[in-house]
Coordinates of C-alpha atoms (C1' of nucleotides) in Angstrom, one line a residue:
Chain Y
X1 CA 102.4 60.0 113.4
X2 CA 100.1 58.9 110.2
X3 CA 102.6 59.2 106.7
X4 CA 99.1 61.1 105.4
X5 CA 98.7 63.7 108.0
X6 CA 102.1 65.1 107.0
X7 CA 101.3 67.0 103.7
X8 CA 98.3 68.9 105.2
X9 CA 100.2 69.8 108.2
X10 CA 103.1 70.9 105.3
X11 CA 100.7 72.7 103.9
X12 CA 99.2 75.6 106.1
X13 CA 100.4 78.8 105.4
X14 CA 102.9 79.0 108.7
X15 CA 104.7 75.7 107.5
X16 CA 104.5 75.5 103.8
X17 CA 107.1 77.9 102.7
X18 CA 110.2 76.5 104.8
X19 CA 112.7 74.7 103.5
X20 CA 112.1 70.7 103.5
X21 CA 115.1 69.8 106.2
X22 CA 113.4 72.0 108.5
X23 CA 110.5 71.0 108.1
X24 CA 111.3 67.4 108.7
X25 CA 113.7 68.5 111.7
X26 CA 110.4 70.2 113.9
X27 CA 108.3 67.3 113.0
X28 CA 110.9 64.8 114.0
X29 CA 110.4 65.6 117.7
X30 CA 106.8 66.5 117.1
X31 CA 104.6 63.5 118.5
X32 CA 100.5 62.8 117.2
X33 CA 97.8 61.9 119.4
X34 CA 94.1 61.2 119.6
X35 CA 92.2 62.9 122.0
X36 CA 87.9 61.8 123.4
X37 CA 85.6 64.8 123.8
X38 CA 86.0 67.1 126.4
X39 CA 89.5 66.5 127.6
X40 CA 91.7 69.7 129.2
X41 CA 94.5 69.7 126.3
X42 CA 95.9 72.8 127.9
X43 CA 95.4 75.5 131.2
X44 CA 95.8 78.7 131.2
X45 CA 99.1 79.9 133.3
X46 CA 101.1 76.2 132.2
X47 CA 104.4 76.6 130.5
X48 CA 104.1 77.0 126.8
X49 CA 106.1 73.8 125.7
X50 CA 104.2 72.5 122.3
X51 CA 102.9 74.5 119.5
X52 CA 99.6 72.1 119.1
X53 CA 97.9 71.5 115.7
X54 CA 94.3 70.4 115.0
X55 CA 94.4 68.0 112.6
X56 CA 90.9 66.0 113.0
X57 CA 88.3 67.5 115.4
X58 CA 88.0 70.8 116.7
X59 CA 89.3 72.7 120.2
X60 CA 87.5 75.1 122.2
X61 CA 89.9 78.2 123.2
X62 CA 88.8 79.4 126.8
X63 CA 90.0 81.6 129.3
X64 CA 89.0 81.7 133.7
X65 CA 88.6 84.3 135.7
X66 CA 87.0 84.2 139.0
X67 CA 85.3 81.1 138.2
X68 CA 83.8 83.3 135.5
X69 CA 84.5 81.0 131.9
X70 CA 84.5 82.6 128.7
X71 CA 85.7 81.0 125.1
X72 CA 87.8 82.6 123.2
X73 CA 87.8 80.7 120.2
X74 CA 87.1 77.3 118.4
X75 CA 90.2 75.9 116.6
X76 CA 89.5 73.4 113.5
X77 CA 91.7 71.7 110.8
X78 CA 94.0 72.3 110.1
X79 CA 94.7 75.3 112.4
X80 CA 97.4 75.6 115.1
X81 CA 97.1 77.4 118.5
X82 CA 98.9 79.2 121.0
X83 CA 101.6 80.3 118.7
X84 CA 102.5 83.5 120.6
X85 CA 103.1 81.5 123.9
X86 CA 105.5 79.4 122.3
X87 CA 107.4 82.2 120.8
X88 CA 107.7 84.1 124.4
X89 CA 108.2 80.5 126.3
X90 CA 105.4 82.6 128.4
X91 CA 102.4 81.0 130.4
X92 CA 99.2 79.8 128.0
X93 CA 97.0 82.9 128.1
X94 CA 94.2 80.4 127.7
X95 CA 93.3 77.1 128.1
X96 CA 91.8 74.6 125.4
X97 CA 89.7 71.4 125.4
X98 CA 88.5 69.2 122.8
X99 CA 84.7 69.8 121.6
X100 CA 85.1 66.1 120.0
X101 CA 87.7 63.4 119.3
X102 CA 90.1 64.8 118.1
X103 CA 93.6 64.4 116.8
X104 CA 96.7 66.8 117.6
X105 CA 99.9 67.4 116.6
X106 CA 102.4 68.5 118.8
X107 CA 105.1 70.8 118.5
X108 CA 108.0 71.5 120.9
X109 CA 108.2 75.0 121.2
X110 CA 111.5 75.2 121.7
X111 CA 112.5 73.2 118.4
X112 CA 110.0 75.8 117.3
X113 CA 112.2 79.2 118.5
X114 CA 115.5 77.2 116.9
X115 CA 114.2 76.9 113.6
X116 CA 112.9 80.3 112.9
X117 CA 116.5 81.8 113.7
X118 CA 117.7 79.8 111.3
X119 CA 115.0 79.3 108.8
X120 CA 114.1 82.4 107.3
X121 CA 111.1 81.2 105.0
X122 CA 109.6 80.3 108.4
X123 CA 110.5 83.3 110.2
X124 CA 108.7 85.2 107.8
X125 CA 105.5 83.0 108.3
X126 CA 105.5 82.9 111.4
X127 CA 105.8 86.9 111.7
X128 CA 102.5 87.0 108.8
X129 CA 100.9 84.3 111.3
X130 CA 100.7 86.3 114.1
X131 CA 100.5 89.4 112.3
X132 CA 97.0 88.2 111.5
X133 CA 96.5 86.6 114.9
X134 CA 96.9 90.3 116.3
X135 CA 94.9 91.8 114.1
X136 CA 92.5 89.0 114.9
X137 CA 91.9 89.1 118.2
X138 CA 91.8 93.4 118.4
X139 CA 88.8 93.0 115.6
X140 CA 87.3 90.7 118.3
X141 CA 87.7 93.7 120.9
X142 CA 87.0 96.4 118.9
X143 CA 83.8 94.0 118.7
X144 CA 82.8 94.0 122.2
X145 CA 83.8 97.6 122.6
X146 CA 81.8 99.0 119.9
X147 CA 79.1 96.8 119.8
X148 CA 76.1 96.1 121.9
X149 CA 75.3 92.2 122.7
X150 CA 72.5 92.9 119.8
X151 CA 75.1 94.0 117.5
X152 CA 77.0 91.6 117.6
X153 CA 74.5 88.7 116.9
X154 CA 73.9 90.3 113.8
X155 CA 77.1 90.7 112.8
X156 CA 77.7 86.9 113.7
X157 CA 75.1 86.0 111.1
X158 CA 76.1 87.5 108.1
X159 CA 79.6 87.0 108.8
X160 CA 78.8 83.3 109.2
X161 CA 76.4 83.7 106.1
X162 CA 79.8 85.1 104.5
X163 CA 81.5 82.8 105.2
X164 CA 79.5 79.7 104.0
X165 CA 79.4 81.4 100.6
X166 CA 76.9 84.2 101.2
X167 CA 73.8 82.0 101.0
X168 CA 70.6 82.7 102.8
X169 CA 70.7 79.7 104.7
X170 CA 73.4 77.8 106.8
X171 CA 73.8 75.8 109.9
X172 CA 75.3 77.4 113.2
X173 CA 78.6 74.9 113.5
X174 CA 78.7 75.3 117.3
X175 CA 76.8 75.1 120.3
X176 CA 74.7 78.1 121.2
X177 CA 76.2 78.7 124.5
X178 CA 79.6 78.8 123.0
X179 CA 78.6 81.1 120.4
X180 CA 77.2 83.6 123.4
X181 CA 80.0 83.3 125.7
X182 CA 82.4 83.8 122.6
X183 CA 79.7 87.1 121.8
X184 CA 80.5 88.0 125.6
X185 CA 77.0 87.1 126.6
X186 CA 74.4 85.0 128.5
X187 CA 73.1 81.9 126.8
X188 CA 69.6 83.4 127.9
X189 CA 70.8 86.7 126.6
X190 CA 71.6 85.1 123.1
X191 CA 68.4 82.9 123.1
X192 CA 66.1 86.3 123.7
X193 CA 68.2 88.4 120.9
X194 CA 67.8 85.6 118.0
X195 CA 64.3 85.5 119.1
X196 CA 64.2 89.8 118.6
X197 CA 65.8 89.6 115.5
X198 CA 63.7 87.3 113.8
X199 CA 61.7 90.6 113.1
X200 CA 64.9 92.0 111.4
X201 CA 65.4 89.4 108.6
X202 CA 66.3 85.9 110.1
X203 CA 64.9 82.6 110.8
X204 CA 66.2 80.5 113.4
X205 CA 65.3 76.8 113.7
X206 CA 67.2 75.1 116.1
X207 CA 70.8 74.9 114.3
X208 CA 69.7 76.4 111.5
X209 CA 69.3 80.0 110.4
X210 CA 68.3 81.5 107.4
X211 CA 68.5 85.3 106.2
X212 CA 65.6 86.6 104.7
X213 CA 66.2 89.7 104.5
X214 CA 70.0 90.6 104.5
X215 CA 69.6 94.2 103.7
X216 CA 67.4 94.2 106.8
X217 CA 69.8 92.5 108.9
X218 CA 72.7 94.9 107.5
X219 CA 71.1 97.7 108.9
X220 CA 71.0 96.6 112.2
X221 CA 74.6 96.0 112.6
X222 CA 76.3 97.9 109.0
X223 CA 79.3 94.4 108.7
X224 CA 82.9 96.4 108.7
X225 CA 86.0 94.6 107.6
X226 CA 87.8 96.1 110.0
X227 CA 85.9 94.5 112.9
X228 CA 84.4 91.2 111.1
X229 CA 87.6 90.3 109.1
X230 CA 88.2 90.6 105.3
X231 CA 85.6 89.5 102.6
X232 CA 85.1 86.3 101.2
X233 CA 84.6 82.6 102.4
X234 CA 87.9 81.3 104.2
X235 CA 88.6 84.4 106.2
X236 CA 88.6 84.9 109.3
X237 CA 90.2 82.2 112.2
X238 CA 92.8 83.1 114.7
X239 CA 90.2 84.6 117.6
X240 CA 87.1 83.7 116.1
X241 CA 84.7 80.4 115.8
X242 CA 84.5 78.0 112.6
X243 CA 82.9 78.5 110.0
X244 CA 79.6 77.2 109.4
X245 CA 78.2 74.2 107.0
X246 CA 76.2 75.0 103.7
X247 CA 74.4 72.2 104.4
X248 CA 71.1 72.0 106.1
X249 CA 70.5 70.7 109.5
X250 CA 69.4 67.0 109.2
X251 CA 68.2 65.4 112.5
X252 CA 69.3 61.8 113.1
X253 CA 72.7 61.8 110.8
X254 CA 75.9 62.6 111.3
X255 CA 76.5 66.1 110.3
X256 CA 79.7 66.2 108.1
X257 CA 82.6 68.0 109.6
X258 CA 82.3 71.0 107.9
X259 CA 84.4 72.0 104.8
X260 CA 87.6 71.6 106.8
X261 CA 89.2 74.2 104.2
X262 CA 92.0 76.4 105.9
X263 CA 91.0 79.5 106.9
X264 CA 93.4 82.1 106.6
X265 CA 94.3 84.8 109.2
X266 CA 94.3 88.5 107.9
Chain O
X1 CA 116.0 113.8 111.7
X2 CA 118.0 114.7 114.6
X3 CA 120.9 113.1 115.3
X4 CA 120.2 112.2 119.3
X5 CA 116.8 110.8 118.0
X6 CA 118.6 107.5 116.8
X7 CA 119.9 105.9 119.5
X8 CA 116.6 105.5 121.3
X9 CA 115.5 104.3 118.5
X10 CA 118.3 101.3 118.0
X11 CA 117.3 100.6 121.4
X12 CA 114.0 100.0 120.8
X13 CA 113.5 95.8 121.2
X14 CA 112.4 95.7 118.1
X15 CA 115.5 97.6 116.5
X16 CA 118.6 97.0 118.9
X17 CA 119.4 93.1 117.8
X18 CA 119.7 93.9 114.0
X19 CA 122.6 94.9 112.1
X20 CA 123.6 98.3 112.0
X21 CA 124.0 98.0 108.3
X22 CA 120.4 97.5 108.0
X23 CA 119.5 99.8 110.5
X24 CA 120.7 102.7 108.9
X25 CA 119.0 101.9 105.9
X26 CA 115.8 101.2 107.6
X27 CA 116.4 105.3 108.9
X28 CA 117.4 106.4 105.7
X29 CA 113.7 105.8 104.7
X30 CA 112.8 107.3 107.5
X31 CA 111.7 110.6 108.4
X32 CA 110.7 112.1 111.6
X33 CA 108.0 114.9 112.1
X34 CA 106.5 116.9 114.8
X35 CA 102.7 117.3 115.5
X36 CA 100.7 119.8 117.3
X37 CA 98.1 118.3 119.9
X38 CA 94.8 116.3 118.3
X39 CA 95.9 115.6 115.0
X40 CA 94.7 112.3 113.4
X41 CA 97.9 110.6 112.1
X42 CA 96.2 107.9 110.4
X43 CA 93.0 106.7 110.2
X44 CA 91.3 103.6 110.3
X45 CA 91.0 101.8 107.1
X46 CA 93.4 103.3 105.4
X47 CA 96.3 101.2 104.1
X48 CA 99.0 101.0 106.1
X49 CA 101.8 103.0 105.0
X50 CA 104.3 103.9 107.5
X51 CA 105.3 102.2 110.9
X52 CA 105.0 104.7 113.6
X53 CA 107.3 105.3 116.5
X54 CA 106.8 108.2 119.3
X55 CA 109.6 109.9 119.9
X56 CA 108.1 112.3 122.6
X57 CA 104.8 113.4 123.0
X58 CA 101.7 110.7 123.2
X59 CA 99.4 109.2 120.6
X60 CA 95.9 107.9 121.7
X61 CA 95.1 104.4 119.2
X62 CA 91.2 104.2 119.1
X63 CA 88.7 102.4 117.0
X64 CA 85.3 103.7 115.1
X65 CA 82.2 102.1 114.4
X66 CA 78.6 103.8 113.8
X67 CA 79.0 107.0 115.1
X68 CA 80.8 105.5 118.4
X69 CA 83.9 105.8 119.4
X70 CA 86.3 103.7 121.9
X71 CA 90.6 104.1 123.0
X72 CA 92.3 100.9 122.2
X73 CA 95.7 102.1 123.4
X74 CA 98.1 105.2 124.5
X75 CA 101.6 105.1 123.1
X76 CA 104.1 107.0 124.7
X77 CA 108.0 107.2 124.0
X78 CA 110.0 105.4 123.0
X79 CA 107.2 103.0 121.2
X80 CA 105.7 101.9 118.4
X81 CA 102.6 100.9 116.6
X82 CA 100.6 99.5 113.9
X83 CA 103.4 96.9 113.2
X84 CA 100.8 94.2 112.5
X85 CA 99.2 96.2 110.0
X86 CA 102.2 97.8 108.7
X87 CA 103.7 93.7 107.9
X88 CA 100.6 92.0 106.6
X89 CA 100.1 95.1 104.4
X90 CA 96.3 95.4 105.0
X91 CA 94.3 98.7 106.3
X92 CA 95.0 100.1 109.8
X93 CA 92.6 98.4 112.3
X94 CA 92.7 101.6 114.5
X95 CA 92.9 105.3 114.2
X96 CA 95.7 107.5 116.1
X97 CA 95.9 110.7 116.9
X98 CA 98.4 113.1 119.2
X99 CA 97.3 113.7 122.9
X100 CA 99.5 116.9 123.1
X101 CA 102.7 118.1 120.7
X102 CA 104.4 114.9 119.9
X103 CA 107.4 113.9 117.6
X104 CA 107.4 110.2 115.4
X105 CA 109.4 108.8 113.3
X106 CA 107.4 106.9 110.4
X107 CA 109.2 103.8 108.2
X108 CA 108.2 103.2 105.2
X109 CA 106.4 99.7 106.0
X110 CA 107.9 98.2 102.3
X111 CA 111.4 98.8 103.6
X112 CA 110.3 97.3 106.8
X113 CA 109.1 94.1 104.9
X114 CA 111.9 94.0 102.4
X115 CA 114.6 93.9 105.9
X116 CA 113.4 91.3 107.9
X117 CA 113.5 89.0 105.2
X118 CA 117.1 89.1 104.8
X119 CA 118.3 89.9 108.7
X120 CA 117.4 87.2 110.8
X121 CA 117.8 89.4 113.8
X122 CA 115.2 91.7 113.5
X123 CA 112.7 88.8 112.4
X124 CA 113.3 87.2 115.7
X125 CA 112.6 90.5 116.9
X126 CA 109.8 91.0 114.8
X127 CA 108.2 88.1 116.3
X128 CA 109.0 88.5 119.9
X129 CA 107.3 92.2 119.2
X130 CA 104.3 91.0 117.6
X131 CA 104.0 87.4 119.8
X132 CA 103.9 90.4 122.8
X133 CA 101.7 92.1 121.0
X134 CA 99.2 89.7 120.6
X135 CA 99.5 88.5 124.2
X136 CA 98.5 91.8 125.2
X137 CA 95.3 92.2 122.9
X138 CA 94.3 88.7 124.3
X139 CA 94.8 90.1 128.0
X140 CA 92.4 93.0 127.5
X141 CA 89.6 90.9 125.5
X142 CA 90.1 88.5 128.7
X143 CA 89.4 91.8 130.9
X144 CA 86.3 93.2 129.1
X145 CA 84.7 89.5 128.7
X146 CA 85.4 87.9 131.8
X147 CA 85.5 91.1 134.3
X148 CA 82.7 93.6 134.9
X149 CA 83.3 97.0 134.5
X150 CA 83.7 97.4 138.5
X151 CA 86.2 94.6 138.3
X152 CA 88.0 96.1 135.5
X153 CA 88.6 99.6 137.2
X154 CA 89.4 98.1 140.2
X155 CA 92.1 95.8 138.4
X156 CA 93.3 98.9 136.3
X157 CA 93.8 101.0 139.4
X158 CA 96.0 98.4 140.9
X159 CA 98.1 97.5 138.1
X160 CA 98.9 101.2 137.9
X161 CA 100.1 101.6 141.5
X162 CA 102.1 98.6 140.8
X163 CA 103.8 100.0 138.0
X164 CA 104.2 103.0 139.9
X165 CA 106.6 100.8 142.0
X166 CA 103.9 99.6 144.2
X167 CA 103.2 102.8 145.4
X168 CA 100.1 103.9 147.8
X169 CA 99.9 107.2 145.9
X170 CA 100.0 107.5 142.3
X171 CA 98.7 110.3 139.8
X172 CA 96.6 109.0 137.1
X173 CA 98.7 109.8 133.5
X174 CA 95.5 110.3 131.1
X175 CA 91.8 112.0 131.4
X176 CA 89.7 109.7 132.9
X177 CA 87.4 110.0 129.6
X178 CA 90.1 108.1 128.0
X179 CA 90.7 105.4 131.2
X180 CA 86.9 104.7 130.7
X181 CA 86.7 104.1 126.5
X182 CA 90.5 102.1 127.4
X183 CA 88.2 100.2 130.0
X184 CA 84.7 99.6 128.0
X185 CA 82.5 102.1 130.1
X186 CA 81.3 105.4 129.9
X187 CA 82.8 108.5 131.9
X188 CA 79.7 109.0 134.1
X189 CA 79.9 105.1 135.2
X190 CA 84.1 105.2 136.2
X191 CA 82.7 108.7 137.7
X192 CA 80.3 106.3 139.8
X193 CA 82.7 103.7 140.4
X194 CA 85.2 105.3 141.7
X195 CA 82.9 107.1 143.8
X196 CA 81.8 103.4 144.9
X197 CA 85.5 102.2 145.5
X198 CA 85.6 104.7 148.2
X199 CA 84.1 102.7 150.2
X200 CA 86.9 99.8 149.3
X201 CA 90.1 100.9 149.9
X202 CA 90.7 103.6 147.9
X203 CA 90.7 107.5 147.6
X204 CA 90.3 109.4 145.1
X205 CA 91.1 113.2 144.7
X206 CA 91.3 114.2 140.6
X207 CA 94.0 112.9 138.9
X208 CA 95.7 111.5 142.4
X209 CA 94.7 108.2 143.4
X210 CA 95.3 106.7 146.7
X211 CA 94.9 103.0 147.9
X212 CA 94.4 102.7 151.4
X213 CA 93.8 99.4 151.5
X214 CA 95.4 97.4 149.1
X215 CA 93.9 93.7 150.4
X216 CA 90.4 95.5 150.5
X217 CA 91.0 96.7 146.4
X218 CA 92.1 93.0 145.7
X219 CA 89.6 91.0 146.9
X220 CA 86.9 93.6 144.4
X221 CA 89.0 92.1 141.6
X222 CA 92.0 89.5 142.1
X223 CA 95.2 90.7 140.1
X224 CA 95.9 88.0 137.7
X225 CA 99.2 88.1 135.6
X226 CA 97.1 86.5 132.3
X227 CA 95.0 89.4 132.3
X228 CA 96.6 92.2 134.2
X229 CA 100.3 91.7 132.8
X230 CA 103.4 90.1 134.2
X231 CA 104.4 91.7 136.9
X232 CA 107.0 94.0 137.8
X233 CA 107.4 97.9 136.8
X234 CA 108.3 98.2 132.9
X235 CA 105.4 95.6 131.9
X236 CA 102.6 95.4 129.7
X237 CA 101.7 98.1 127.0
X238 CA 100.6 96.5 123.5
X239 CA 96.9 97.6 123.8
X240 CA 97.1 99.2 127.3
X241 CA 97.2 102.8 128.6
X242 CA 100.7 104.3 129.8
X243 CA 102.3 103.9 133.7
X244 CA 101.4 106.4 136.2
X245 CA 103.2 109.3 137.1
X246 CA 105.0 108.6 141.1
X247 CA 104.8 112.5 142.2
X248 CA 101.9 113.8 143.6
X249 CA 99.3 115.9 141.3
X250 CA 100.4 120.0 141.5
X251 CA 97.8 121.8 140.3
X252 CA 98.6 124.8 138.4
X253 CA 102.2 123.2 137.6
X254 CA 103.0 121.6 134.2
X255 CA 103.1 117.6 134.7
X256 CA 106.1 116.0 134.2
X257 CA 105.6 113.5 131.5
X258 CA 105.5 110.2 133.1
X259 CA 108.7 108.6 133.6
X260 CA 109.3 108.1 129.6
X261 CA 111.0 104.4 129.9
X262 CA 110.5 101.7 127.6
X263 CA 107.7 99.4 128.5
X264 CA 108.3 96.2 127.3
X265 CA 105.3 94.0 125.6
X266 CA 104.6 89.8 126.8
Chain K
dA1 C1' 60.2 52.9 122.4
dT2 C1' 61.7 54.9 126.7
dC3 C1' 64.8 57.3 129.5
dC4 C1' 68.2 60.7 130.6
dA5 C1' 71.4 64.6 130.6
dG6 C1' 72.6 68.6 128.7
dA7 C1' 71.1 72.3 125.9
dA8 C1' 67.8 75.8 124.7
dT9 C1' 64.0 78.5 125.7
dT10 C1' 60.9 81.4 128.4
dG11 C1' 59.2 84.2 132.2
dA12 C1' 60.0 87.1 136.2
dT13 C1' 62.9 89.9 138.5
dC14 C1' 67.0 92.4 139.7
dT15 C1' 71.4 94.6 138.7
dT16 C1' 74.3 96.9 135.9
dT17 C1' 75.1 100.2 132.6
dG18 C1' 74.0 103.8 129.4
dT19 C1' 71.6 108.2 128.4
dC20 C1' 70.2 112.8 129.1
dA21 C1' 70.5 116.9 131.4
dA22 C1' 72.4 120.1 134.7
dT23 C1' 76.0 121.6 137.3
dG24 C1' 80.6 122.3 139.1
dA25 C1' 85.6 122.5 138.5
dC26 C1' 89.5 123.8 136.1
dA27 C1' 92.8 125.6 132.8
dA28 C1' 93.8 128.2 128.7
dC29 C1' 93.1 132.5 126.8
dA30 C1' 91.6 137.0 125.5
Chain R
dT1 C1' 90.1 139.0 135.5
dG2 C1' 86.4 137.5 133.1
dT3 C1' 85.3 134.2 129.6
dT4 C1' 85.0 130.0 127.6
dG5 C1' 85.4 125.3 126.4
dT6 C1' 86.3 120.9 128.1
dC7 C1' 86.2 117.5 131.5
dA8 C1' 84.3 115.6 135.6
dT9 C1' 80.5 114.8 138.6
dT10 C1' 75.8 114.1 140.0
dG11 C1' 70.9 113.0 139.6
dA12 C1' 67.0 111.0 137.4
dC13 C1' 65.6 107.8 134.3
dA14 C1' 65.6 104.2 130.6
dA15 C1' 67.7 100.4 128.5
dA16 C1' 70.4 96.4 128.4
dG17 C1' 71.9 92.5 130.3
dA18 C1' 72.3 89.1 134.1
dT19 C1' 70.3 85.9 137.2
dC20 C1' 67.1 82.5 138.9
dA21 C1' 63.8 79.1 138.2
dA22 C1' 61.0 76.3 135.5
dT23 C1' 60.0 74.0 131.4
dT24 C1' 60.7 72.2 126.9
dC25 C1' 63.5 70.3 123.5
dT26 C1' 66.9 67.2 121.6
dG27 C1' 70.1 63.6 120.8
dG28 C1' 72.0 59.7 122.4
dA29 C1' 71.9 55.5 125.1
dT30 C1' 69.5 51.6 127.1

DNA sequence: ATCCAGAATTGATCTTTGTCAATGACAACA
DNA sequence: TGTTGTCATTGACAAAGATCAATTCTGGAT
């Protein structure tokens, strides 16, 4: 493991408070590794045996069914995954794959259940961590129950608008048939709903979106903290997707990972 | 509060590890109340004062949103909820209200905070609690993305036999009305379903269910344990509705409330 | 510059699900 | 023993969403 990636990893909110010997300790037998695009990093139904970290890249959350797909999430750095798996040495609910290269940190989970017992600082993080996560994921199904497909894609705009700082223009940081099947929809389905709301107050031009009339777009789907997270840019994460660049789409560069500011889980 | 009430308490998982010294101080904040049928106990949004627990009775957990309504949950004794809510200190995500006359107990959620920082035991049983917790949310957002609503009643009705103790004949423990919000449909399309599942191995006669053909049910919608719920009797709850009652439906007879054990979460 | 594969879009069609309205069943209650 | 309110069921219809097929677009590689 890189001497550099250690202070960011020290750093998110489920390590930082923990005492430094502990710290040390779970990253002694925690191993780095470098990952191409599109490789199986976990499957749902293995044995939970490493708490994994993002620490360059970004990994797609999915879950099977009945050769039915859906993704659950999109982790970026620096965010960990599969937390609650470790903790109940239970099967992966879900399985995750790199979108990218990325880079990963790997955490034994079982160093992982040692430490908290003994570490208070860290037991108390990791209880806010997945306190969030919870909360997280039911927003996400309060989401699909409450909402209609249309709903939603609203909703999914000005939260992403939100989140880039509340301008009237970002860039969608993911693919559009994620951003469905995390929406619990077709791609077609997604495709047909920007185009309908482009009457309501967007703009969509390939990546990028702008608002143009957010009070517009409000009153199709009123946003409610309790279902699209907690005001203000760096909410959100846990069960949701990243959030998007400021910057606009420019064809032919290399779009700049976005921010890669840690989201925090409420 | 009574004096009997306790020890089901203690022996709640998320109570029965810590020390009895902090225990009794936990209770101490405590106080217990009893409730006629349909009263809201909190409401969505609000902050999150107390942690709940049912002592006897039921409480329905359900989520608002524009004028619509859907059921996240049923609690039933001895359990809890709104843990996440009550640690991270942040509004309830969900609403709850009694199903019929029901007793809680409510802690104070600061004393709750204030203990699990200096008793290691109840942290790790914090997090066991709240890593179930989360598994469970994931499990139904799995369900209502990846299943379709036939698949989902189908599944439902077979997890409920087998927590019945892989039963043929169960009784079906809540209105229907409730099984369909629980399940993401209305009460006229269950109504249609089940009418439909006739024809696939099951029978239906008001609150008593019967599956004739248990293979037939299955291949509608494959049980999987990272949706449906470990198996075994005594699983699942978190975000799910209460096990089935064994004995046959007797009209005109008061129901005995089901079984009453303690569900554990994964 | 050209080619190629995957993504996105669009149209046509079908299935699923929701909505509205009416009716029936049932239990609590006067 | 009616009465009444709620839940469940059913039918008819409308709306939402999925599926299938055909292009079109785009970004990357040759």
């Amino acid at each position: 493991m890189r001497a550099n990636e250690l202070p960011e990893v020290r750093h998110l909110p489920l390590f930082r408070d923990m005492l430094q010997a502990n710290f040390e300790q779970l990253m002694q037998g925690a191993y780095a590794q470098t990952f191409p695009t599109g490789v199986e990093l976990i499957r749902q139904g293995d044995p939970a045996d490493f708490l994994h970290i993002v620490i360059a890249g970004s990994v797609e959350m999915y879950a099977e069914w009945g050769g039915r797909t859906c993704t659950m999430a999109v982790v970026q750095p620096v965010g960990s995954f599969i937390l609650a798996a470790c903790i109940r040495d239970a099967p992966y609910l879900m399985s995750a794959r790199t979108l990218e290269k990325s880079r990963l940190i790997l955490v034994p989970s079982s160093d992982l259940r040692a430490v908290f017992r003994r570490d208070p600082e860290f037991a108390v993080s990791t209880i806010t961590e997945l306190a969030g996560a919870f909360r997280s994921v039911a927003r996400h199904a309060k989401g699909l129950k409450l909402r209609t497909s249309r709903e939603r894609v609203a909703a999914y705009l000005l939260k992403q608008s939100r989140q880039a700082g509340n301008v009237e223009s970002f860039v969608l940081g993911v693919e559009k048939r994620l951003i469905a099947s995390y929406l619990g929809m077709t791609p077609e389905n997604l495709s047909r709903t920007l185009r309908q709301l482009e009457g309501e107050g967007i703009r969509v031009n390939g990546q990028q979106v702008t608002i143009t009339d957010r009070h517009r777009l409000m009153a199709v789907a009123p946003p409610d903290p309790l279902i699209d997270g907690p005001d203000g840019p760096g909410a959100g994460v846990g069960m949701s997707l990243p959030p998007p660049s400021t910057a606009s789409a420019k064809p032919r560069e290399k779009v700049v990972s976005p921010t890669g500011f840690e989201p925090v889980t409420h």
